[in-house]
Short mmCIF file of C-alpha atoms and ligand atoms in Angstrom, two decimals:
data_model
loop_
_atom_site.label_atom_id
_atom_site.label_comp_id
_atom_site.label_asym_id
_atom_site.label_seq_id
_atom_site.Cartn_x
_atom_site.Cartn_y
_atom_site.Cartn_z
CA UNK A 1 63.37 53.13 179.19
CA UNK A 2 66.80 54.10 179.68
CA UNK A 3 69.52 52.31 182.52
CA UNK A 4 72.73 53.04 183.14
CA UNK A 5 73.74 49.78 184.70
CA UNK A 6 76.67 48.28 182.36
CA UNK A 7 78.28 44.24 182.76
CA UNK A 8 80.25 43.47 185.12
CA UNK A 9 83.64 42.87 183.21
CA UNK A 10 86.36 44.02 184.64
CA UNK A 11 88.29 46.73 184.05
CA UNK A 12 91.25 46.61 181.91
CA UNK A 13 94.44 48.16 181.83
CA UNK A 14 96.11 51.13 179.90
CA UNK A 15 93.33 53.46 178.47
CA UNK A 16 90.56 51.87 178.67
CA UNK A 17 89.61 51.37 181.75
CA UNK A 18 86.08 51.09 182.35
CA UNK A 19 84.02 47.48 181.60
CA UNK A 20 83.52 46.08 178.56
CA UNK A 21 86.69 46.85 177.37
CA UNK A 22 88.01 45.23 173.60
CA UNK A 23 88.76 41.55 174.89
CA UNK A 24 92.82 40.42 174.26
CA UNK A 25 91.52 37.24 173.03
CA UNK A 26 89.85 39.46 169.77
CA UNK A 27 92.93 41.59 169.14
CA UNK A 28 95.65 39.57 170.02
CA UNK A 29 94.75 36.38 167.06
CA UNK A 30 95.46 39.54 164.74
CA UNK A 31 98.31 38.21 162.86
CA UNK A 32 99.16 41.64 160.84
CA UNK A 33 98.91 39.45 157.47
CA UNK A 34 97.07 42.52 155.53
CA UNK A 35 94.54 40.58 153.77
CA UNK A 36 92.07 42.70 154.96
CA UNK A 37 93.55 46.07 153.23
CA UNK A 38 91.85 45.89 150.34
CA UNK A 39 88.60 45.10 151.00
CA UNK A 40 88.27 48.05 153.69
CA UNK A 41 86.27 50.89 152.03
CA UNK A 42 87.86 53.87 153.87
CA UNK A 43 91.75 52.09 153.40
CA UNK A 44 90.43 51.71 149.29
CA UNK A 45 89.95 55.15 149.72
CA UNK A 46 92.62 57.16 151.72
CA UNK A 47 95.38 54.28 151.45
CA UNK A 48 96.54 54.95 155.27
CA UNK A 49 96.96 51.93 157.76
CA UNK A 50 95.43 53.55 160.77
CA UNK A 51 91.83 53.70 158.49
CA UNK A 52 92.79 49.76 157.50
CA UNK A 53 91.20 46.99 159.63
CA UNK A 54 94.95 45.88 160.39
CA UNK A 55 95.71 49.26 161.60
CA UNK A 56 92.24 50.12 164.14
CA UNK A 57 92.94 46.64 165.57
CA UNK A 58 96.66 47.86 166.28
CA UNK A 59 95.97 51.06 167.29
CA UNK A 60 93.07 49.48 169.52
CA UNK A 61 95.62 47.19 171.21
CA UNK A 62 98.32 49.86 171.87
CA UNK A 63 95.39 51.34 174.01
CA UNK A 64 94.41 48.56 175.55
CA UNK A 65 98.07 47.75 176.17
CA UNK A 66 98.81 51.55 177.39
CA UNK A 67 101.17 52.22 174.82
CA UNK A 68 99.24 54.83 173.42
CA UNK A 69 96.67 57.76 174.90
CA UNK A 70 92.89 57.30 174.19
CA UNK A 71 93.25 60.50 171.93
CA UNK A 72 92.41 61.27 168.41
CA UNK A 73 95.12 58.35 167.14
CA UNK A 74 93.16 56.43 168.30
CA UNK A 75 89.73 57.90 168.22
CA UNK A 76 89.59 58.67 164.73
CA UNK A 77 89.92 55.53 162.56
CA UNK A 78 88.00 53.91 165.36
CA UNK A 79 85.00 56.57 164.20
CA UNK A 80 85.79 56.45 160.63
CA UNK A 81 85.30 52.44 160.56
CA UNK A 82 81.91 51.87 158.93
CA UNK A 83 81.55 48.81 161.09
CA UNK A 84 80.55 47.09 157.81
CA UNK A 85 82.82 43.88 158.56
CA UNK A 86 83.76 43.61 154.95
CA UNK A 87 87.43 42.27 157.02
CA UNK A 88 86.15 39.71 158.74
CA UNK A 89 85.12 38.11 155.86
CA UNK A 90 89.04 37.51 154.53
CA UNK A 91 90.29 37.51 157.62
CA UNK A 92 92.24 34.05 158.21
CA UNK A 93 92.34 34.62 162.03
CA UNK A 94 89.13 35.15 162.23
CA UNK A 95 89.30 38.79 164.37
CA UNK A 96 86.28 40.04 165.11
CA UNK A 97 86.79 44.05 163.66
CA UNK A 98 83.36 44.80 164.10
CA UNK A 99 83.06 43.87 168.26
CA UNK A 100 86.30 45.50 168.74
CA UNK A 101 85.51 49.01 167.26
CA UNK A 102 82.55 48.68 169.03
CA UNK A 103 84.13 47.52 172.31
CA UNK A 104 86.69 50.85 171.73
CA UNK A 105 83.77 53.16 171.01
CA UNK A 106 82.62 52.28 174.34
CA UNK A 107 85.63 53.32 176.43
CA UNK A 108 85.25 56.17 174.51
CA UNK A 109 82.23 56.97 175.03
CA UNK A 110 82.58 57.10 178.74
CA UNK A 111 86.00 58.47 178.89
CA UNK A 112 85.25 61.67 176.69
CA UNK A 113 81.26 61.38 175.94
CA UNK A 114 79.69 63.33 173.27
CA UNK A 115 79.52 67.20 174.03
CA UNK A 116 77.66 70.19 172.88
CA UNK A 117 75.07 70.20 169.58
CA UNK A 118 76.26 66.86 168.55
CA UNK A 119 75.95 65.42 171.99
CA UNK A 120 72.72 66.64 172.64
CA UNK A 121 71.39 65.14 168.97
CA UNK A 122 72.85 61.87 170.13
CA UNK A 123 71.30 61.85 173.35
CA UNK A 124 68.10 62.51 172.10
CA UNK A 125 67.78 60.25 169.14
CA UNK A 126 70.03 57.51 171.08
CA UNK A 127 68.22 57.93 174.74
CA UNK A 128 65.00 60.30 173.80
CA UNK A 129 63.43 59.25 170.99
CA UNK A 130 64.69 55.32 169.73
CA UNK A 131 64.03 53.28 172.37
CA UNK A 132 60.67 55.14 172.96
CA UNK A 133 57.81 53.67 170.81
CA UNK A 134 55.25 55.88 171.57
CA UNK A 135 58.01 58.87 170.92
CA UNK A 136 58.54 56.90 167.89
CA UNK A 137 54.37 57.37 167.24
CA UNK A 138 55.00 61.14 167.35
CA UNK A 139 57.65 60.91 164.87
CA UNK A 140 55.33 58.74 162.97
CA UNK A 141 52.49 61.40 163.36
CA UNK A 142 54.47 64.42 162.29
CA UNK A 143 56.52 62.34 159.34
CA UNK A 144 52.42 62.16 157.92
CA UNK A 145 51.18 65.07 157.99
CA UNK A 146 54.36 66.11 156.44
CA UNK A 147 53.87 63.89 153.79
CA UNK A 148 49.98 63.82 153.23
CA UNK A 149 49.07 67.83 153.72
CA UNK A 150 51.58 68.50 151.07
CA UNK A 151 53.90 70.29 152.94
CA UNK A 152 57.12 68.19 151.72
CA UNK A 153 55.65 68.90 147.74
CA UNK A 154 55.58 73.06 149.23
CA UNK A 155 58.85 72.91 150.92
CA UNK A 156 60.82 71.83 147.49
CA UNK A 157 58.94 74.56 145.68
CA UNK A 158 59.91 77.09 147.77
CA UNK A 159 63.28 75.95 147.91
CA UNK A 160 63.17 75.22 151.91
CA UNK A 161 65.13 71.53 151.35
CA UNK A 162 68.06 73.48 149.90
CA UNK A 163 68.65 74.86 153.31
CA UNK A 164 69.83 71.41 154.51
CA UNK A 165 72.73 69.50 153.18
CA UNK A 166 72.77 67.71 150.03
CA UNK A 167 73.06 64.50 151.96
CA UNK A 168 70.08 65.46 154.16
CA UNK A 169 67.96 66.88 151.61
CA UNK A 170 68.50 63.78 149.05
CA UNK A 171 67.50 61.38 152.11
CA UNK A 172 64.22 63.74 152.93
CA UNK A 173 63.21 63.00 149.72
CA UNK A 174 63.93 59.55 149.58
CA UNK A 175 61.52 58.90 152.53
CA UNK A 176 58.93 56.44 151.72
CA UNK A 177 55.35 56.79 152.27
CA UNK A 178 54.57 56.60 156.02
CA UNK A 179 51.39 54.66 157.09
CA UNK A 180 48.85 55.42 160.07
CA UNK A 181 50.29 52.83 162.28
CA UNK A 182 53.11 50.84 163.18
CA UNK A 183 52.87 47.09 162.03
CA UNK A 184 53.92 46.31 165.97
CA UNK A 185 50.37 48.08 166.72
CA UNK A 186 48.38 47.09 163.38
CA UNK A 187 49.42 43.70 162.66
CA UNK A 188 47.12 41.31 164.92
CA UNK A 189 49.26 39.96 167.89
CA UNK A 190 48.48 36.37 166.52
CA UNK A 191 48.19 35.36 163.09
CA UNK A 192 47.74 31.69 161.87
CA UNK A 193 49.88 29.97 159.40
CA UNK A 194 48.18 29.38 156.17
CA UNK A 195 48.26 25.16 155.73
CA UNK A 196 50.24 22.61 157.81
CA UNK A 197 52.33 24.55 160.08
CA UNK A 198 55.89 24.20 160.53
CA UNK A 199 56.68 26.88 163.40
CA UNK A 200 55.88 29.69 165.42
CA UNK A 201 57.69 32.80 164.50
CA UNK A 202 57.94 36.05 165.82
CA UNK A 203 58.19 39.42 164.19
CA UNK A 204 61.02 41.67 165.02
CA UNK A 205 60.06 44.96 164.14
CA UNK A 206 62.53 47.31 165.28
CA UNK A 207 62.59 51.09 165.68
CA UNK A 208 63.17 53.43 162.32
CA UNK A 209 61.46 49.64 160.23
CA UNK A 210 58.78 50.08 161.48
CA UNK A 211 58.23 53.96 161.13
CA UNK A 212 59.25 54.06 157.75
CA UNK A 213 58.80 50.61 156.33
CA UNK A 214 55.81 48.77 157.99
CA UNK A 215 54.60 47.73 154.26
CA UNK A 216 57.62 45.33 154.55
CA UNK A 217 56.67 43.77 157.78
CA UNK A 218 53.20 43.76 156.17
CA UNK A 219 54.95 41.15 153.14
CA UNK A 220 57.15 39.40 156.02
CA UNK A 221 54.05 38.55 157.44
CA UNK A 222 52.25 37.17 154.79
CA UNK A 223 55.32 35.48 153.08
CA UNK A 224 55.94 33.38 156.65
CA UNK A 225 52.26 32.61 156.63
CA UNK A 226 51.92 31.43 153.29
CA UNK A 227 54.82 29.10 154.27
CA UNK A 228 53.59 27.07 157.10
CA UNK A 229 54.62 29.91 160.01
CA UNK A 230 52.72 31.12 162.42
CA UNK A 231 53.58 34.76 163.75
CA UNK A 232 52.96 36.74 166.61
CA UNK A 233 53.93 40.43 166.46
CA UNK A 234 54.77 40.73 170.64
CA UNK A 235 53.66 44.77 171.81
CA UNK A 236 56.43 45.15 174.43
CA UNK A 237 59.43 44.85 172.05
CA UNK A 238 62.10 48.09 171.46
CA UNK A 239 64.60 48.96 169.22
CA UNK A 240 67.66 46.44 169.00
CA UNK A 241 70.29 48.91 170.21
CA UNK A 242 72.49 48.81 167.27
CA UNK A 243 72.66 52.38 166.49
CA UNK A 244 73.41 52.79 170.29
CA UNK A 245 76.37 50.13 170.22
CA UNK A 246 77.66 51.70 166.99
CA UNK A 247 77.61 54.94 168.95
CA UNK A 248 79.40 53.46 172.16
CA UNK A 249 76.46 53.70 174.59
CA UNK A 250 76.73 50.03 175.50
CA UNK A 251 74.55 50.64 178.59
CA UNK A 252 71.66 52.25 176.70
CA UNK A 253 72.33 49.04 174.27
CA UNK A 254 72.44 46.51 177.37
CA UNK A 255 69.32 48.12 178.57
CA UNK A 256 67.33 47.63 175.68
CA UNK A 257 68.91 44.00 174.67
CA UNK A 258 67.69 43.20 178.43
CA UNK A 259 63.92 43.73 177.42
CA UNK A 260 63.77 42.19 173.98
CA UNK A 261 65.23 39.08 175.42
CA UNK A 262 62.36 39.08 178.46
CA UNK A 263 60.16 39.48 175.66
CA UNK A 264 60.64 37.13 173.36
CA UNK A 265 61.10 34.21 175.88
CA UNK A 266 57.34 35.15 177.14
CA UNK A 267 56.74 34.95 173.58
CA UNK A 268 57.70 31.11 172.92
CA UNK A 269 58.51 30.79 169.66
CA UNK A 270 60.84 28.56 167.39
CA UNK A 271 62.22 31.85 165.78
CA UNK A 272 62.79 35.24 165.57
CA UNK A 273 62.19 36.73 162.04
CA UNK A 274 64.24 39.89 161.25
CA UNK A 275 63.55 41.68 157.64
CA UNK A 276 66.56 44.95 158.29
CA UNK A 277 69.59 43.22 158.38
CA UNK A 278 71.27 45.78 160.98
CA UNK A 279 69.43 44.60 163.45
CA UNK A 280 69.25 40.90 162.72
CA UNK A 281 73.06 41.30 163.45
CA UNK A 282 73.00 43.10 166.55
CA UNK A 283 69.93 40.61 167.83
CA UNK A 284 72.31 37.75 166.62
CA UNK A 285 75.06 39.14 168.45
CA UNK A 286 73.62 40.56 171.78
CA UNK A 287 75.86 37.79 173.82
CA UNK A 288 78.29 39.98 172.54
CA UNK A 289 76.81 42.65 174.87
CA UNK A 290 76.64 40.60 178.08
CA UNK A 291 80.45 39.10 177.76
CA UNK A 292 81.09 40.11 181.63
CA UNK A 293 77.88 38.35 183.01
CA UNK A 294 77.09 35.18 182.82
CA UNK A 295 73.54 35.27 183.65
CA UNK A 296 72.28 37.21 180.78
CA UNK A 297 75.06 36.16 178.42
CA UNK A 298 73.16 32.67 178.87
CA UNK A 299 70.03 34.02 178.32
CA UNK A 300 70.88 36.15 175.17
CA UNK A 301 72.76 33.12 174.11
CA UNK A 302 69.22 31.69 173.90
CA UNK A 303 67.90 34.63 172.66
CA UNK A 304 70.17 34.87 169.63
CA UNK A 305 69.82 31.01 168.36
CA UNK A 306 66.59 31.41 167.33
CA UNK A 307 66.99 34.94 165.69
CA UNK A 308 66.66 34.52 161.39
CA UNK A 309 66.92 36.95 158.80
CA UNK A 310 63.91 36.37 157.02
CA UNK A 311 65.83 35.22 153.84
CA UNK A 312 67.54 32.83 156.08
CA UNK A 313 64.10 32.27 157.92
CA UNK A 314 62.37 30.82 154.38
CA UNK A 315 65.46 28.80 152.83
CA UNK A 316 65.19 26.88 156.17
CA UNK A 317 61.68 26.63 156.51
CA UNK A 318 61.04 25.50 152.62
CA UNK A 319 59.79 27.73 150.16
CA UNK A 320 57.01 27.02 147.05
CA UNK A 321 58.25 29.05 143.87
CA UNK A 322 55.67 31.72 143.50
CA UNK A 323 53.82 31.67 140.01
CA UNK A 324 52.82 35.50 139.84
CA UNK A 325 55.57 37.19 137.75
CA UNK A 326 57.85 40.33 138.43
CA UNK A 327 59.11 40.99 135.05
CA UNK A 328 61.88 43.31 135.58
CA UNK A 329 65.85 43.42 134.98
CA UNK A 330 67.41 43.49 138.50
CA UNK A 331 70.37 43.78 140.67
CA UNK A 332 71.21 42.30 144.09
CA UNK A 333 73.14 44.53 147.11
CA UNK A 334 74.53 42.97 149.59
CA UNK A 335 73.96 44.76 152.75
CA UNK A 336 76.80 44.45 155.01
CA UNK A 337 75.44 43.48 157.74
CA UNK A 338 73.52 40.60 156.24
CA UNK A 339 76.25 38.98 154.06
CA UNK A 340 79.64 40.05 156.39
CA UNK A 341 77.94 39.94 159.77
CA UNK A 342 75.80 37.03 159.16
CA UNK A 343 77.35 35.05 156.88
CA UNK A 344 73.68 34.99 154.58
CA UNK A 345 74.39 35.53 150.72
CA UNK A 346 73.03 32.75 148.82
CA UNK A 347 69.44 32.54 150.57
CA UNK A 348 68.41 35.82 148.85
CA UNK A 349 69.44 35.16 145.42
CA UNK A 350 67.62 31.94 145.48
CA UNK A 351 64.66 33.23 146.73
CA UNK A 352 64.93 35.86 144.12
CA UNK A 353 65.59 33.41 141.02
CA UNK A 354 62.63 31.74 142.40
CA UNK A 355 60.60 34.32 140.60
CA UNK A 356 59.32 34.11 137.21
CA UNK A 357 60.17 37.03 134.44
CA UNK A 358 62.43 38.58 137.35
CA UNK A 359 66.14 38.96 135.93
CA UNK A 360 68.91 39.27 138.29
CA UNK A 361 72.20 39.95 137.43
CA UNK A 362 74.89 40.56 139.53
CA UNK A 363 76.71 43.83 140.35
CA UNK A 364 79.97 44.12 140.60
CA UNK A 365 81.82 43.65 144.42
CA UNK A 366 77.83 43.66 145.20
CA UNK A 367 79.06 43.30 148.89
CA UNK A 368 80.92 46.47 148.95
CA UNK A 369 79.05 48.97 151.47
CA UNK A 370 76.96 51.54 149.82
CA UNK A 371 77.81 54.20 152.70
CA UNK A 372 74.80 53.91 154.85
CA UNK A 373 76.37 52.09 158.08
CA UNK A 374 73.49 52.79 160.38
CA UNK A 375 74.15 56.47 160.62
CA UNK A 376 77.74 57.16 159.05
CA UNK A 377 75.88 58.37 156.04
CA UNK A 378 74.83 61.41 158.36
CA UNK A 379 78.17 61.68 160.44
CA UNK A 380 80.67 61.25 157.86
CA UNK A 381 78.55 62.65 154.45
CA UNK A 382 81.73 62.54 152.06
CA UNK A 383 82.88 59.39 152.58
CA UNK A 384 79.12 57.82 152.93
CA UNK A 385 78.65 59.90 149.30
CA UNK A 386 81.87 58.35 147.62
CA UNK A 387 80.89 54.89 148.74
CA UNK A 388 77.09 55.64 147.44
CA UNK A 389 78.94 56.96 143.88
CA UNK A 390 80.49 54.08 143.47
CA UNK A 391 77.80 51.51 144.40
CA UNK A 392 75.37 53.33 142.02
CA UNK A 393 78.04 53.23 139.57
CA UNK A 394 78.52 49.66 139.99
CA UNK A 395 74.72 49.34 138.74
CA UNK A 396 74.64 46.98 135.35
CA UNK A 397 73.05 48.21 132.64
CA UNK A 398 69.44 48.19 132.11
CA UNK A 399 68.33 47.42 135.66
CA UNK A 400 65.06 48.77 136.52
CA UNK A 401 65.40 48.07 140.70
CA UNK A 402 67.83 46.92 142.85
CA UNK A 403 67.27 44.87 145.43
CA UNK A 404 68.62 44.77 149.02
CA UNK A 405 67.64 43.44 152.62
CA UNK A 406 68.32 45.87 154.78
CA UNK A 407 66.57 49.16 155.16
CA UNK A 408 69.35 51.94 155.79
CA UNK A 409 70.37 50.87 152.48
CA UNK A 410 67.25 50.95 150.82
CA UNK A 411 66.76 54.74 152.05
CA UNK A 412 70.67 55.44 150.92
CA UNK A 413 70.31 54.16 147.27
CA UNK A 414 67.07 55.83 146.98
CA UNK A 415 68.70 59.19 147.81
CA UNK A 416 71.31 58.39 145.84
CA UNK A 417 69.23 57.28 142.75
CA UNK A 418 66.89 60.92 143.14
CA UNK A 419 70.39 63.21 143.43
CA UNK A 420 71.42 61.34 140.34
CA UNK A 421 67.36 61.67 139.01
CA UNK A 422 67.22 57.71 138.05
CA UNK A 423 64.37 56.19 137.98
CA UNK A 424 65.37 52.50 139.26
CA UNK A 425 63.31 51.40 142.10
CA UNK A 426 64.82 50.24 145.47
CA UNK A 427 63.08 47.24 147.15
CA UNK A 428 63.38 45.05 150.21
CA UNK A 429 63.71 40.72 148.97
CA UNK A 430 60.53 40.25 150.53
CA UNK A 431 58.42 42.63 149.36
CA UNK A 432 59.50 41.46 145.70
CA UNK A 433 58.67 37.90 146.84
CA UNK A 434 55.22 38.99 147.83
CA UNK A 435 54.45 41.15 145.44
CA UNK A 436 54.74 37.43 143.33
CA UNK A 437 52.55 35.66 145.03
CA UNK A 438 50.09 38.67 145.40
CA UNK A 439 50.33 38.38 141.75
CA UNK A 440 49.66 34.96 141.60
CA UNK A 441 46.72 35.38 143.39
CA UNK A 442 45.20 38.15 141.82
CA UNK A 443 45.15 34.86 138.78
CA UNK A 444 44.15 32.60 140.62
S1 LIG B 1 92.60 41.62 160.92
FE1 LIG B 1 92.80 39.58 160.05
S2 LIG B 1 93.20 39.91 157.87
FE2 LIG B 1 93.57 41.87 158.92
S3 LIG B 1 95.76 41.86 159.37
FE3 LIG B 1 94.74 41.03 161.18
S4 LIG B 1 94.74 38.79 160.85
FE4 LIG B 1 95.21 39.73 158.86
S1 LIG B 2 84.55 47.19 159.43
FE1 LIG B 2 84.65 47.96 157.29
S2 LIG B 2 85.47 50.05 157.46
FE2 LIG B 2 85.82 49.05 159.44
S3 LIG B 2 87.91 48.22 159.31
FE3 LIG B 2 86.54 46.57 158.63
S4 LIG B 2 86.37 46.78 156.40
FE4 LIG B 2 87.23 48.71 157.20
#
């Protein structure tokens, strides 16, 4: 399902001139205080101002101004930003980084799009194969019998997974178990909330979630039933389209924010739960997507209202304290796009001292990015590897998992934790908040 129709915005001057554009009223509140500096990963790291938030936003207005070319000036830090939003949170102005990288990336896209090897990988993961479920089953198919025939075990004793990079090779083995099916196929399209119910919820289970970690829409599921929500797990749903907005395909992005919407009206439901934070972002923000017409800007305005990370989702809702215990020593990560995009860091920490024998203690600048950012951890492996050093660094003494609610994360501090040959788990909030009560019932 693939559509090249883009908004209708119009076109703006200097270099970027095709729709969509980064709006004036984002760039121009920019007040060049520097506040940002120092909590931008990639300025921490090469201490230059056109890899600062202050700087991209500049640069990004010089082009949208025509004071400068769309070249590699520009280009550059506008690809190097992680798009992790860690500058929005101190900004005073309130500029919204994230919407205008992703605003430039789009003009960029069209005005040079992606050529040759690298081109033709993002076309096919981007166009082919993510917004494809039954692609996605293929994937799904292959990814097992890789697993299960014991081919993976056979390719690191002959050495094959040395013949990728380290980065690649450390996330190959970090893959979890995949399962038969999808939970957007297994799950039952209805399923009744256990006791009183408070609302009708529906599953978002998004593209690489639900190939790689269906066991934690599995836990969603029974955690929102357990608390008074009933959920419906709607067939027709695709990917979110954040890797494609991240990318600059805005149209691909448009196309598949266009049928999630349809969707989930026909659904009608009080909320939309989201477990990957990555996509509870994009969902949140797909007005973002329709600023140049009004018709489904409205609608996705409706749309995103009603989206919850599932954290944010329970807090809300009212939560028991589970009695089954998790005794272990653990650490919280903030993923970025849960705590900077949407604002939710307190939600999971309660829910997580809610536990009995669990022990959380903090981690230092826990909302520092750990160098996954969607797929930066693939297209820019060094700095995606110093970030992941320093998070795993970061790690407090003694802890035996750390816990996170997104899961490009998950999948980067596993890698991280095997190159390193740690044995700390990695686990999505939910699933530790479910493994409680599974406990507790296994008592009872
Ligand atoms: S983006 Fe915000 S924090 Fe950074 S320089 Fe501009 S106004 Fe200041
Ligand atoms: S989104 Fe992250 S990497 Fe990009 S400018 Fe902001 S803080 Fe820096």
């Amino acid at each position: 399902m693939a559509s090249d129709q883009v908004t209708t915005a119009a076109p703006r001057n200097g270099a970027f001139l095709w729709p969509d554009a980064p709006a004036p009223e984002q760039y121009e509140v920019c007040v060049h205080c520097g506040f940002c500096l120092e909590v931008c990963p990639t300025y921490q790291e090469w201490r230059d101002e056109n890899h600062s938030p202050r700087g991209r936003v500049f640069l990004i207005q010089a082009a949208a101004e025509g004071r400068l070319s769309l070249d590699a000036a520009v280009v550059d830090p506008v690809f190097t930003c992680l798009d992790c939003r860690a500058c929005e949170s101190v900004c005073p102005s309130g500029v919204p980084v994230g919407h205008l990288i992703e605003a430039a990336r789009g003009q960029v896209y069209h005005a040079d799009p992606p050529r040759g090897w690298r081109g033709a990988l993002a076309r096919l993961f981007l166009r082919g194969l993510f917004p494809h479920p039954r692609r996605l089953g293929v994937v799904r198919a292959l990814l097992r019998l890789w697993q299960r025939f014991g081919l993976q075990c056979l390719a690191q004793r002959l050495g094959l997974l040395r013949l990728l990079p380290p980065h690649l090779r450390a996330l190959a083995v970090a893959l979890p178990e995949v399962t038969a099916r999808p939970a957007r196929l297994s799950l039952p399209e209805r399923l009744p909330a256990a006791g009183p119910r408070k609302g009708r919820v529906a599953l978002f289970t998004g593209c690489v979630m639900d190939v790689l970690f269906t066991p934690v829409h599995e836990a969603t599921v029974r955690v929102a039933q357990r608390h008074g929500l009933e959920v419906v797990v709607p067939r027709d749903q695709v990917c979110c389209g954040a890797l494609q907005v991240h990318a600059g395909d805005r149209p691909q992005a448009q196309a598949l924010a266009r049928r999630n919407i349809t969707v989930f009206a026909e659904s009608g439901v009080d909320y939309i739960a989201v477990n990957a934070a990555g996509c509870g972002a994009m969902l949140k923000e797909y007005p973002e997507l329709f600023r140049g017409d009004p018709a489904w800007h409205a609608r996705a305005q409706a749309f995103a209202q009603r989206v919850r990370d599932i954290a944010e989702l329970l807090a809300e809702v009212g939560t028991e304290p589970p009695r089954g215990r998790v005794p272990q020593r653990a650490t919280y990560h903030d993923a970025c796009h849960l705590c900077h995009a949407q604002g939710v860091r307190v939600q999971p920490r309660q829910l997580l001292r809610s536990v009995p024998g669990l022990e959380l203690v903090e981690m230092p600048d826990a909302e520092r990015c750990c160098g996954s950012a969607g797929v930066y951890n693939l297209t820019h492996p060094e700095m995606a590897q110093t970030l992941l050093t320093r998070k795993l660094d970061d790690l407090p003494p003694g802890v035996e998992m750390v816990i996170t609610g997104n899961p490009g994360c998950i999948l980067q501090l596993r890698a991280g934790l095997a190159q390193r040959g740690q044995r700390i788990a990695v686990r999505h909030t939910v699933e530790v908040l479910d493994a409680a009560y599974q406990q507790e019932e296994e008592q009872a």
